[in-house]
Amino acid sequence: MTEGTDISVSRRAFLKLGGRAAPDVLRPPGTNAALLTEHCKGCSACVDACPEQIIVAGAGNFPVLDFSRGACTFCGACADACPSGAFSKDIVPQWSWKAAITSACLSLQGISCRACEDACEPRAIRFRLAPGGKSEPVLDQHQCTGCGACAYQCPAAAVTFTRVEPNKEEDPA
């Protein structure tokens, strides 16, 4: 029954958008909703080209990232493979998604786990000791690349991603 519900919601969302790509869905680097809507033909060339195998076909056959499969290396192979112009390799470095850690984090429950910190190459996730023997995850948005390595390693699926527009980021000074 849940499976049918998911399909129905996807269909409704697809019809509501009139075949356009939803703007707040985790898409591969190098895409934006306007490029996908205008150019994507749903050929899955980007899915096949991804060496990490983290790009999957979502609603309307538009590409989405699935960090439960691994992390993104921002290699641009998906952009190179796209025959339709739905990707722009120039905007791959402008990736605007950042990690967020939810209350499902095991460390917040008093269970020793720092899998996300260990997986985070730029060291954007650290843990601060808290009262009661717990450790609180602290995420530095300026260090976070949004690669998904933390989400892939998290056993509690406590890492989500939100879009942070460059002009809305806090000044680090």
Coordinates of N, CA and C in Angstrom, one line a residue, residues 22-152:
A22 N 11.0 19.5 -10.6 CA 10.8 20.2 -9.3 C 12.1 20.9 -8.9
P23 N 12.1 22.2 -8.4 CA 13.3 22.9 -8.1 C 14.0 22.5 -6.9
D24 N 13.3 22.0 -5.9 CA 13.9 21.7 -4.6 C 14.1 20.2 -4.4
V25 N 14.5 19.5 -5.4 CA 14.9 18.1 -5.4 C 16.4 18.0 -5.6
L26 N 17.0 17.1 -4.9 CA 18.4 16.9 -4.9 C 18.9 16.4 -6.3
R27 N 19.3 17.3 -7.1 CA 19.7 17.0 -8.5 C 21.2 16.9 -8.6
P28 N 21.7 16.3 -9.6 CA 23.2 16.2 -9.8 C 23.8 17.6 -10.0
P29 N 25.1 17.7 -9.6 CA 25.8 19.0 -9.8 C 25.8 19.3 -11.3
G30 N 25.6 20.6 -11.6 CA 25.6 21.0 -13.0 C 24.2 21.2 -13.6
T31 N 23.2 20.9 -12.7 CA 21.8 21.0 -13.2 C 21.1 22.1 -12.4
N32 N 20.1 22.6 -13.0 CA 19.1 23.4 -12.3 C 17.7 23.1 -12.9
A33 N 16.7 23.5 -12.2 CA 15.3 23.2 -12.7 C 15.1 23.7 -14.1
A34 N 15.6 24.9 -14.4 CA 15.3 25.5 -15.7 C 16.0 24.7 -16.8
L35 N 17.3 24.3 -16.6 CA 18.0 23.5 -17.6 C 17.3 22.1 -17.8
L36 N 16.9 21.5 -16.7 CA 16.2 20.2 -16.9 C 14.9 20.3 -17.6
T37 N 14.1 21.3 -17.2 CA 12.8 21.5 -17.8 C 12.9 21.7 -19.3
E38 N 13.9 22.5 -19.7 CA 14.0 22.9 -21.1 C 14.7 21.9 -21.9
H39 N 15.7 21.1 -21.4 CA 16.5 20.2 -22.2 C 16.4 18.7 -21.9
C40 N 16.2 18.3 -20.7 CA 16.3 16.9 -20.3 C 15.2 16.1 -21.1
K41 N 15.7 15.0 -21.7 CA 14.9 14.1 -22.5 C 14.7 12.8 -21.8
G42 N 15.2 12.7 -20.6 CA 15.1 11.4 -19.8 C 15.8 10.2 -20.4
C43 N 16.9 10.5 -21.0 CA 17.6 9.4 -21.7 C 18.5 8.6 -20.7
S44 N 18.7 9.1 -19.6 CA 19.5 8.4 -18.5 C 21.0 8.3 -18.8
A45 N 21.5 9.1 -19.8 CA 22.9 9.0 -20.0 C 23.7 9.5 -18.8
C46 N 23.2 10.4 -18.0 CA 23.9 10.8 -16.8 C 23.9 9.7 -15.8
V47 N 22.8 9.0 -15.7 CA 22.7 7.8 -14.8 C 23.8 6.8 -15.1
D48 N 23.9 6.5 -16.4 CA 24.9 5.5 -16.8 C 26.3 6.0 -16.7
A49 N 26.5 7.3 -16.8 CA 27.9 7.8 -16.8 C 28.4 8.0 -15.4
C50 N 27.6 8.1 -14.4 CA 28.1 8.4 -13.0 C 28.9 7.2 -12.5
P51 N 30.2 7.5 -12.2 CA 31.1 6.4 -11.7 C 30.8 6.0 -10.3
E52 N 30.1 6.8 -9.6 CA 29.7 6.5 -8.2 C 28.4 5.8 -8.1
Q53 N 27.6 5.8 -9.2 CA 26.3 5.2 -9.4 C 25.3 5.8 -8.4
I54 N 25.4 7.1 -8.1 CA 24.5 7.7 -7.2 C 23.4 8.5 -7.9
I55 N 23.4 8.6 -9.2 CA 22.3 9.3 -9.9 C 21.3 8.2 -10.4
V56 N 20.0 8.5 -10.1 CA 18.9 7.6 -10.4 C 17.9 8.4 -11.1
A57 N 17.0 7.7 -11.8 CA 15.9 8.4 -12.5 C 14.8 8.6 -11.5
G58 N 14.3 9.9 -11.3 CA 13.3 10.2 -10.4 C 12.0 10.4 -11.2
A59 N 11.1 11.2 -10.5 CA 9.8 11.5 -11.1 C 10.0 12.2 -12.5
G60 N 9.2 11.8 -13.4 CA 9.3 12.4 -14.8 C 10.6 12.0 -15.5
N61 N 11.3 11.0 -14.9 CA 12.6 10.5 -15.5 C 13.7 11.5 -15.4
F62 N 13.5 12.6 -14.5 CA 14.6 13.5 -14.3 C 15.6 13.0 -13.3
P63 N 16.9 13.3 -13.5 CA 17.9 12.7 -12.6 C 17.8 13.3 -11.2
V64 N 18.0 12.4 -10.2 CA 18.1 12.8 -8.8 C 19.3 12.1 -8.2
L65 N 19.8 12.6 -7.1 CA 21.0 12.0 -6.4 C 20.4 11.1 -5.3
D66 N 21.0 10.0 -5.1 CA 20.7 9.1 -4.0 C 22.0 8.8 -3.2
F67 N 22.1 9.6 -2.1 CA 23.3 9.4 -1.3 C 23.3 8.2 -0.5
S68 N 22.3 7.4 -0.5 CA 22.3 6.1 0.2 C 23.2 5.1 -0.6
R69 N 23.6 5.5 -1.8 CA 24.4 4.6 -2.7 C 25.9 5.0 -2.6
G70 N 26.2 6.2 -2.1 CA 27.5 6.7 -2.1 C 27.6 8.2 -2.1
A71 N 28.8 8.7 -2.3 CA 29.0 10.2 -2.3 C 29.4 10.7 -3.7
C72 N 29.2 12.0 -3.9 CA 29.5 12.6 -5.2 C 30.9 13.1 -5.1
T73 N 31.7 12.9 -6.2 CA 33.0 13.4 -6.3 C 33.1 14.7 -7.1
F74 N 32.0 15.1 -7.6 CA 31.9 16.3 -8.5 C 32.8 16.2 -9.7
C75 N 32.9 15.0 -10.2 CA 33.8 14.7 -11.4 C 33.3 15.3 -12.7
G76 N 32.0 15.6 -12.8 CA 31.4 16.1 -14.0 C 31.1 15.1 -15.1
A77 N 31.3 13.8 -14.8 CA 31.0 12.8 -15.8 C 29.5 12.9 -16.3
C78 N 28.6 13.2 -15.4 CA 27.2 13.3 -15.8 C 27.0 14.4 -16.8
A79 N 27.7 15.5 -16.5 CA 27.5 16.7 -17.4 C 28.2 16.4 -18.8
D80 N 29.3 15.7 -18.8 CA 30.0 15.3 -20.0 C 29.1 14.4 -20.9
A81 N 28.4 13.5 -20.2 CA 27.6 12.5 -20.9 C 26.3 13.0 -21.4
C82 N 25.8 14.1 -20.9 CA 24.5 14.6 -21.3 C 24.4 15.1 -22.7
P83 N 23.7 14.4 -23.6 CA 23.6 14.9 -25.0 C 22.7 16.1 -25.3
S84 N 21.8 16.4 -24.2 CA 20.7 17.3 -24.5 C 21.0 18.8 -24.0
G85 N 22.1 19.0 -23.2 CA 22.4 20.3 -22.7 C 21.7 20.6 -21.4
A86 N 21.1 19.5 -20.7 CA 20.4 19.7 -19.5 C 21.4 20.0 -18.3
F87 N 22.7 19.7 -18.6 CA 23.8 20.0 -17.6 C 24.7 21.1 -18.1
S88 N 25.2 21.8 -17.2 CA 26.2 22.8 -17.5 C 27.5 22.5 -16.7
K89 N 28.5 22.1 -17.3 CA 29.7 21.8 -16.5 C 30.3 23.0 -15.8
D90 N 30.0 24.2 -16.3 CA 30.4 25.4 -15.7 C 29.8 25.6 -14.3
I91 N 28.6 25.1 -14.0 CA 28.0 25.3 -12.7 C 28.2 24.1 -11.8
V92 N 28.9 23.1 -12.2 CA 29.2 22.0 -11.3 C 29.8 22.5 -10.0
P93 N 30.8 23.4 -10.0 CA 31.4 23.9 -8.7 C 30.4 24.8 -7.9
Q94 N 29.3 25.2 -8.5 CA 28.4 26.1 -7.7 C 27.3 25.3 -7.0
W95 N 27.6 24.1 -6.6 CA 26.7 23.2 -5.9 C 26.2 23.9 -4.7
S96 N 24.9 24.0 -4.5 CA 24.3 24.8 -3.5 C 23.6 24.0 -2.4
W97 N 23.9 22.7 -2.3 CA 23.3 21.8 -1.3 C 24.3 21.6 -0.1
K98 N 23.8 21.7 1.1 CA 24.6 21.5 2.3 C 23.9 20.5 3.2
A99 N 24.7 19.7 3.9 CA 24.2 18.8 4.9 C 23.6 19.4 6.1
A100 N 22.6 18.7 6.7 CA 22.0 19.1 7.9 C 21.8 17.8 8.7
I101 N 22.0 17.9 10.0 CA 22.0 16.7 10.9 C 20.7 16.8 11.7
T102 N 19.9 15.7 11.6 CA 18.6 15.7 12.3 C 18.7 15.1 13.7
S103 N 17.6 15.2 14.4 CA 17.6 14.6 15.8 C 17.7 13.1 15.8
A104 N 17.6 12.4 14.7 CA 17.8 11.0 14.7 C 19.2 10.6 14.8
C105 N 20.1 11.5 14.9 CA 21.6 11.3 15.1 C 21.8 10.4 16.3
L106 N 22.5 9.3 16.2 CA 22.8 8.4 17.3 C 23.5 9.1 18.4
S107 N 24.5 9.9 18.1 CA 25.2 10.6 19.2 C 24.3 11.5 20.0
L108 N 23.3 12.0 19.4 CA 22.3 12.8 20.2 C 21.5 12.0 21.1
Q109 N 21.4 10.7 20.8 CA 20.7 9.7 21.6 C 21.6 9.1 22.7
G110 N 22.8 9.5 22.8 CA 23.7 8.9 23.7 C 24.4 7.7 23.3
I111 N 24.4 7.4 22.0 CA 25.0 6.2 21.4 C 26.3 6.7 20.7
S112 N 27.4 6.1 21.0 CA 28.7 6.5 20.4 C 28.7 6.2 18.9
C113 N 28.7 7.3 18.2 CA 28.8 7.1 16.7 C 29.3 8.4 16.1
R114 N 30.3 8.3 15.3 CA 30.8 9.5 14.6 C 31.2 9.1 13.2
A115 N 30.3 8.3 12.6 CA 30.6 7.8 11.2 C 30.6 9.0 10.3
C116 N 29.7 10.0 10.5 CA 29.7 11.1 9.5 C 30.9 12.0 9.6
E117 N 31.4 12.1 10.8 CA 32.7 12.9 11.0 C 33.8 12.2 10.4
D118 N 33.9 10.9 10.5 CA 35.0 10.1 9.9 C 34.9 10.2 8.4
A119 N 33.7 10.2 7.8 CA 33.6 10.2 6.4 C 33.8 11.6 5.7
C120 N 33.7 12.6 6.5 CA 33.7 14.0 6.0 C 35.2 14.5 5.8
E121 N 35.6 14.4 4.5 CA 37.0 14.8 4.1 C 37.3 16.2 4.4
P122 N 36.4 17.2 4.2 CA 36.7 18.6 4.5 C 36.6 18.9 6.0
R123 N 36.3 17.9 6.8 CA 36.1 18.1 8.2 C 35.1 19.2 8.6
A124 N 34.0 19.1 7.9 CA 32.9 20.1 8.2 C 32.0 19.6 9.4
I125 N 32.2 18.4 9.7 CA 31.4 17.8 10.9 C 32.4 17.5 12.0
R126 N 32.1 18.1 13.1 CA 32.8 17.8 14.4 C 31.8 17.5 15.5
F127 N 32.3 17.0 16.6 CA 31.4 16.7 17.7 C 31.9 17.4 18.9
R128 N 30.9 18.0 19.6 CA 31.2 18.7 20.9 C 30.6 17.9 22.0
L129 N 31.3 17.7 23.1 CA 30.8 17.0 24.2 C 29.7 17.8 24.9
A130 N 28.6 17.1 25.3 CA 27.5 17.8 25.9 C 27.2 17.1 27.2
P131 N 26.4 17.7 28.1 CA 26.1 17.1 29.4 C 25.4 15.8 29.2
G132 N 25.6 14.9 30.1 CA 25.0 13.6 30.1 C 25.8 12.6 29.3
G133 N 27.0 12.9 28.9 CA 27.9 12.0 28.1 C 27.5 11.9 26.7
K134 N 26.7 12.8 26.2 CA 26.4 12.8 24.8 C 27.4 13.7 24.0
S135 N 27.4 13.5 22.7 CA 28.2 14.4 21.8 C 27.2 15.0 20.8
E136 N 27.4 16.3 20.6 CA 26.5 17.0 19.7 C 27.3 17.2 18.4
P137 N 26.7 16.8 17.3 CA 27.3 17.1 16.0 C 27.3 18.6 15.7
V138 N 28.4 19.2 15.2 CA 28.4 20.6 14.8 C 28.9 20.6 13.4
L139 N 28.1 21.3 12.6 CA 28.3 21.3 11.1 C 28.7 22.7 10.7
D140 N 29.9 22.8 10.1 CA 30.4 24.1 9.5 C 29.9 24.1 8.1
Q141 N 28.9 25.0 7.8 CA 28.3 25.1 6.5 C 29.3 25.6 5.4
H142 N 30.3 26.4 5.9 CA 31.3 26.9 5.0 C 32.3 25.8 4.5
Q143 N 32.5 24.8 5.3 CA 33.4 23.7 5.0 C 32.6 22.6 4.2
C144 N 31.3 22.5 4.4 CA 30.5 21.4 3.8 C 30.5 21.6 2.3
T145 N 30.8 20.5 1.6 CA 30.8 20.5 0.1 C 29.4 20.0 -0.4
G146 N 28.7 19.3 0.5 CA 27.4 18.7 0.0 C 27.6 17.4 -0.7
C147 N 28.7 16.8 -0.6 CA 29.1 15.6 -1.4 C 28.3 14.4 -1.0
G148 N 27.7 14.3 0.2 CA 26.9 13.2 0.7 C 27.7 12.1 1.3
A149 N 29.0 12.2 1.5 CA 29.7 11.1 2.2 C 29.2 10.8 3.6
C150 N 28.8 11.9 4.3 CA 28.3 11.8 5.6 C 27.0 11.0 5.6
A151 N 26.1 11.3 4.7 CA 24.8 10.7 4.6 C 25.0 9.2 4.2
Y152 N 25.9 8.9 3.4 CA 26.1 7.5 3.0 C 26.6 6.7 4.2

